[in-house]
Coordinates of C-alpha atoms in Angstrom, one line a residue:
M1064 CA -9.1 -20.4 -22.3
I1065 CA -6.3 -18.6 -20.5
E1066 CA -7.4 -15.9 -19.6
K1067 CA -5.1 -12.2 -20.6
K1068 CA -2.9 -10.6 -17.6
L1069 CA -3.2 -7.6 -16.5
K1070 CA -1.0 -4.4 -17.1
V1071 CA -0.1 -2.7 -14.0
L1072 CA 2.5 -0.3 -14.6
L1073 CA 4.1 0.7 -11.5
I1074 CA 5.0 4.2 -10.5
T1075 CA 7.9 5.0 -8.5
G1076 CA 11.5 7.2 -8.8
I1077 CA 11.6 8.8 -5.8
V1078 CA 10.4 7.2 -1.7
T1079 CA 12.6 7.9 0.6
S1080 CA 15.3 6.9 2.1
E1081 CA 14.6 4.3 5.4
H1082 CA 12.6 2.1 2.8
D1083 CA 13.8 -0.5 1.7
P1084 CA 14.9 -0.7 -1.9
K1085 CA 13.9 -4.3 -2.5
I1086 CA 10.0 -3.1 -2.0
N1087 CA 9.3 -3.1 -5.8
A1088 CA 11.0 -5.5 -7.1
M1089 CA 8.7 -7.7 -3.9
L1090 CA 5.9 -6.2 -5.3
R1091 CA 5.8 -6.6 -8.7
R1092 CA 6.9 -10.4 -8.2
M1093 CA 3.7 -10.7 -6.0
L1094 CA 1.3 -10.2 -9.0
E1095 CA 3.7 -11.7 -11.4
S1096 CA 3.6 -14.7 -9.2
T1097 CA -0.1 -15.4 -8.8
G1098 CA -0.7 -16.2 -12.9
R1099 CA -3.2 -12.4 -13.3
F1100 CA -0.9 -10.1 -13.7
E1101 CA 2.0 -8.3 -16.1
V1102 CA 4.4 -5.8 -14.5
K1103 CA 5.8 -3.6 -15.9
I1104 CA 8.1 -0.2 -13.2
T1105 CA 9.3 3.6 -14.1
E1106 CA 11.6 5.8 -11.9
E1107 CA 11.0 8.1 -14.0
F1108 CA 6.8 9.2 -14.3
R1109 CA 8.0 13.5 -15.0
G1110 CA 6.6 13.7 -18.8
A1111 CA 4.7 10.6 -19.3
T1112 CA 0.9 11.3 -21.4
A1113 CA -2.1 10.0 -21.6
D1114 CA 0.3 7.9 -24.7
T1115 CA 1.9 6.5 -22.5
L1116 CA -0.7 4.6 -20.0
K1117 CA -3.4 4.1 -22.1
H1118 CA -2.2 0.4 -22.8
Y1119 CA -2.2 -0.3 -18.4
D1120 CA -5.3 -1.4 -16.5
A1121 CA -4.6 -0.5 -13.7
V1122 CA -1.2 1.2 -12.4
L1123 CA 0.4 0.8 -8.8
V1124 CA 1.8 4.0 -7.2
N1125 CA 4.8 3.6 -5.1
Y1126 CA 6.4 7.2 -5.3
D1127 CA 7.0 9.5 -2.3
G1128 CA 8.9 13.2 -4.4
R1129 CA 11.0 13.5 -1.4
Q1130 CA 14.6 11.5 -0.6
T1131 CA 14.0 12.4 2.8
H1132 CA 11.6 14.4 5.5
T1133 CA 13.3 17.5 4.8
S1134 CA 13.7 17.7 0.7
P1135 CA 11.5 20.0 -1.0
Y1136 CA 8.7 18.1 -2.9
I1137 CA 9.0 16.8 -6.1
G1138 CA 5.8 16.1 -8.4
W1139 CA 5.0 14.4 -11.9
G1140 CA 4.7 17.3 -13.2
R1141 CA 0.7 19.3 -13.8
E1142 CA 0.2 17.9 -17.7
T1143 CA 1.2 14.5 -16.3
E1144 CA -0.2 15.1 -13.2
Q1145 CA -3.8 15.5 -14.9
A1146 CA -2.6 12.1 -17.9
F1147 CA -2.8 10.7 -14.5
Y1148 CA -5.6 12.0 -12.6
D1149 CA -8.1 11.2 -16.9
F1150 CA -6.6 7.4 -16.2
V1151 CA -8.4 6.8 -13.0
A1152 CA -11.4 8.8 -14.3
S1153 CA -12.0 7.1 -17.7
G1154 CA -12.9 3.7 -15.9
K1155 CA -9.3 2.1 -15.1
G1156 CA -8.0 1.6 -12.1
V1157 CA -5.1 2.6 -9.3
I1158 CA -3.2 1.5 -6.4
M1159 CA -2.0 3.9 -3.6
F1160 CA 0.7 1.8 -1.6
H1161 CA 1.9 2.4 2.3
S1162 CA 3.8 6.2 1.9
S1163 CA 3.1 7.3 -1.3
L1164 CA -0.4 8.6 0.6
I1165 CA 0.7 11.2 2.4
K1166 CA -0.3 14.8 1.0
G1167 CA 2.8 16.1 -0.9
E1168 CA 2.8 20.1 0.0
P1169 CA 1.9 22.1 -2.0
E1170 CA 1.9 20.4 -5.9
L1171 CA -0.5 17.5 -4.9
A1172 CA -3.7 19.2 -3.0
E1173 CA -7.7 19.3 -3.4
E1174 CA -7.4 16.7 -6.7
F1175 CA -4.9 14.2 -4.2
V1176 CA -7.6 14.1 -2.2
K1177 CA -10.4 12.8 -4.1
L1178 CA -7.8 10.3 -6.6
S1179 CA -6.8 8.6 -2.9
G1180 CA -9.9 9.7 -0.4
C1181 CA -7.5 10.7 2.1
D1182 CA -6.3 13.4 3.4
F1183 CA -2.9 13.2 5.4
S1184 CA -0.3 15.5 6.0
F1185 CA 2.0 15.4 9.3
M1186 CA 1.6 19.4 8.9
N1187 CA -2.5 19.1 9.5
G1188 CA -2.4 16.5 12.7
G1189 CA -2.0 13.1 10.6
R1190 CA 1.3 11.9 12.7
K1191 CA 2.7 7.8 13.2
S1192 CA 1.2 5.9 16.3
P1193 CA 5.4 5.0 18.3
K1194 CA 4.5 1.5 17.9
L1195 CA 5.9 -1.1 15.4
E1196 CA 3.8 -3.9 15.7
F1197 CA 0.4 -4.4 16.5
Q1198 CA -3.1 -6.6 14.8
V1199 CA -4.5 -5.5 11.6
D1200 CA -8.2 -5.8 11.8
V1201 CA -10.1 -6.9 8.7
N1202 CA -13.9 -6.1 7.4
V1203 CA -14.2 -9.4 6.0
D1204 CA -17.5 -8.2 4.7
A1205 CA -17.6 -5.1 3.0
H1206 CA -16.2 -6.3 0.1
P1207 CA -15.6 -9.3 -2.4
I1208 CA -11.7 -8.2 -2.5
T1209 CA -11.2 -9.3 1.4
K1210 CA -14.9 -12.0 1.1
G1211 CA -12.8 -14.7 3.1
L1212 CA -9.4 -13.5 4.3
A1213 CA -8.4 -13.8 8.6
A1214 CA -10.6 -11.5 10.6
S1215 CA -6.9 -10.2 11.8
W1216 CA -3.7 -10.7 11.7
L1217 CA 0.1 -9.0 12.8
T1218 CA 2.0 -7.4 11.0
P1219 CA 6.2 -6.8 12.4
Q1220 CA 8.1 -2.9 11.8
D1221 CA 6.0 -1.3 10.9
D1222 CA 4.4 2.1 10.0
F1223 CA 0.7 2.9 11.3
F1224 CA -0.5 5.8 10.4
V1225 CA -3.0 7.8 12.4
N1226 CA -5.1 10.4 11.9
V1227 CA -6.6 10.1 8.7
R1228 CA -9.4 11.7 6.8
L1229 CA -11.1 9.6 4.9
D1230 CA -12.4 12.3 2.0
P1231 CA -16.8 12.7 3.3
E1232 CA -17.4 13.1 -0.5
S1233 CA -16.0 9.8 -1.3
D1234 CA -17.8 7.0 -1.2
I1235 CA -15.7 4.9 1.4
T1236 CA -15.6 1.5 1.9
V1237 CA -13.0 0.5 4.5
L1238 CA -11.6 -3.3 3.9
A1239 CA -9.5 -3.6 7.9
T1240 CA -8.6 -0.7 10.7
V1241 CA -5.7 -0.6 13.8
R1242 CA -6.4 0.6 16.9
D1243 CA -5.4 3.6 18.9
S1244 CA -5.0 3.3 21.7
A1245 CA -3.6 5.8 24.2
E1246 CA -1.4 2.6 25.5
D1247 CA 0.7 2.3 22.4
Y1248 CA 2.3 5.6 23.6
D1249 CA 4.3 4.0 26.4
L1250 CA 7.6 5.9 25.5
S1251 CA 9.1 3.7 27.3
K1252 CA 8.3 1.5 25.0
A1253 CA 8.8 4.4 21.5
Q1254 CA 12.5 3.9 20.7
A1255 CA 14.6 7.1 20.5
H1256 CA 14.2 9.2 18.5
R1257 CA 10.4 8.7 18.2
K1258 CA 10.2 9.6 22.3
R1259 CA 11.3 13.6 21.7
E1260 CA 8.9 13.4 18.4
L1261 CA 6.4 12.5 22.1
E1262 CA 7.6 13.4 25.2
S1263 CA 6.0 17.3 25.1
L1264 CA 2.0 15.8 24.2
D1265 CA -0.7 15.2 25.9
V1266 CA -1.6 11.5 24.6
N1267 CA -5.3 11.5 26.0
N1268 CA -5.8 14.6 23.2
L1269 CA -4.8 13.7 20.9
P1270 CA -6.7 13.6 17.6
G1271 CA -8.3 10.1 17.1
I1272 CA -6.5 8.2 20.3
N1273 CA -8.6 4.7 21.0
T1274 CA -10.0 4.7 17.9
D1275 CA -10.0 2.7 14.9
Q1276 CA -8.4 3.7 12.4
P1277 CA -8.7 3.4 9.2
V1278 CA -5.5 1.6 7.2
A1279 CA -6.5 -0.2 3.5
W1280 CA -9.8 1.7 1.1
T1281 CA -11.4 1.6 -1.9
H1282 CA -13.9 3.7 -3.5
A1283 CA -14.6 5.4 -7.0
Y1284 CA -12.8 8.2 -8.4
G1285 CA -14.6 8.7 -11.6
H1286 CA -15.6 5.6 -13.8
G1287 CA -12.2 4.2 -11.8
R1288 CA -11.7 2.8 -8.7
V1289 CA -9.1 3.0 -6.5
V1290 CA -7.8 0.8 -3.2
S1291 CA -5.6 2.2 -0.4
I1292 CA -3.6 0.3 1.1
F1293 CA -1.7 2.4 4.2
I1294 CA 0.8 -0.2 5.9
G1295 CA 2.9 -2.5 3.8
H1296 CA 7.4 0.0 4.8
G1297 CA 8.4 -3.5 6.3
I1298 CA 9.3 -6.4 4.1
D1299 CA 7.9 -8.6 6.4
T1300 CA 4.9 -7.3 6.4
I1301 CA 5.1 -8.1 2.4
R1302 CA 5.5 -11.4 3.2
N1303 CA 3.0 -11.6 5.8
K1304 CA 0.8 -14.9 3.6
E1305 CA -2.3 -12.4 4.2
F1306 CA -0.6 -8.9 2.9
V1307 CA -0.1 -10.8 0.4
A1308 CA -4.0 -12.2 0.2
L1309 CA -5.1 -8.2 0.9
F1310 CA -2.7 -7.0 -2.5
C1311 CA -3.1 -9.7 -5.3
R1312 CA -6.6 -9.9 -4.3
S1313 CA -7.0 -4.9 -4.6
A1314 CA -4.6 -5.5 -7.9
E1315 CA -6.8 -7.0 -9.4
W1316 CA -10.2 -5.4 -7.9
A1317 CA -8.4 -2.4 -9.3
A1318 CA -7.1 -3.6 -13.1
C1319 CA -10.9 -5.3 -13.5
G1320 CA -13.1 -4.8 -11.2
K1321 CA -13.7 -8.7 -10.1
V1322 CA -11.1 -10.7 -7.7
T1323 CA -11.0 -14.2 -9.2
L1324 CA -7.3 -14.8 -7.1
D1325 CA -8.2 -17.1 -3.9
P1326 CA -5.6 -16.3 -1.0
P1327 CA -2.3 -18.2 -0.8
N1328 CA -2.8 -22.1 0.5
L1329 CA -0.5 -22.7 2.7
D1330 CA -1.7 -26.3 3.6
N1331 CA -0.4 -29.6 3.9
E1332 CA 2.7 -30.1 1.1
N1333 CA 1.3 -26.2 0.0
R1334 CA 3.2 -25.1 3.4
Y1335 CA 6.9 -25.7 1.5
R1336 CA 5.5 -23.2 -1.2
V1337 CA 8.3 -20.4 -1.5
W1338 CA 7.3 -17.1 -0.4
P1339 CA 4.8 -15.1 -2.0
Y1340 CA 3.2 -18.6 -1.8
Y1341 CA 1.3 -18.3 -5.5
A1342 CA 3.9 -19.0 -7.5
D1343 CA 4.3 -24.0 -7.5
M1344 CA 8.3 -23.5 -6.5
T1345 CA 9.4 -24.3 -2.8
I1346 CA 11.9 -23.0 -0.6
H1347 CA 14.3 -25.9 -1.0
E1348 CA 14.2 -25.1 -4.8
F1349 CA 14.7 -21.3 -4.7
A1350 CA 17.4 -21.8 -1.8
K1351 CA 18.8 -23.4 -5.1
W1352 CA 17.6 -21.4 -8.2
T1353 CA 19.4 -18.2 -5.3
E1354 CA 22.4 -20.0 -3.6
Y1355 CA 21.7 -18.3 -0.2

C-alpha cells in the first residue's frame, strides 16, 4: 500500500540578503525527491489563520523577518503567530531552519523561545564563529533521526552560530554539535569584515569558547514535535549527502513522529544519482534535462 504523503508548508518570504535565493526550492526538491512529502511554499504568511494550516502535517520555517541585519524586524502579526503556535502545540510538527532560529526583536520573545527550544540573539551574547568550514559531530544514539547516520562529516562555507542558550524548561535532545575552539579565531584567516568585529575581543573569555555547541536538536512543544537545524546557510552544505539524510529524516519525524527514510545510498551504481540522491535520476540524465 502506498503511504499517504506528508504535507509540509514552507514558510518564507523575508530572509536576509546574503542567503542564496535557491535555498527554498532546494529544500522543497530535497523533501519531495524522497517520495514521502508534498511541499507547498508561501512567501506571505501574514494574515494566515488556523484554517490555513489545518491540512498540513508540519511547517518548515525559513524566515528571518529582516531584509538586512540592520532592517527592523517584520513579524507575522499576533493572530497569525498564535495560529502557528497552536498548530504545533496541537500535535503537528515544525522544522526551524537555519537563521529562522535567531530571535526577532521585540515581536518574537518568550513563546518563540519555548517553541524553538533556544534563545539566540546577537544582543544577548550570541555570535557567529569566523570559521566557514567545520566538522559536524552527530549524536548517533540520541534519537531515531540520527540512528545509522555518519558520526561526523565536514561542511563547507556555512554559518556556525555560537552560544546558543537551550531552553532549560524544554526536554531537549541534541542531535548534532560543532566545536567552538579558540584557535578558530585566528584573525589572519578570517574574512576582512569579520576581523573588524573580532579584533578587540579577548577570545579566551568568550562565552561558550572551547565547548561543543548544538547545531541540531529536537523537543516537544505542547503535543507537537520540533526539530531545529541551525546550519544550512550554503548550498554546498545542503548538497552534502549527510545533511540530506539529517534534514529529510528530521522533517519526517516532525511531520509524523516516526522515521522510515534511510540515508541516501550512493553505493555501486547509485553513485551516479543526481542530488538529492533519493530520486532515480542520474547526473547524466539530469544534465540532458537541464541543458547545462
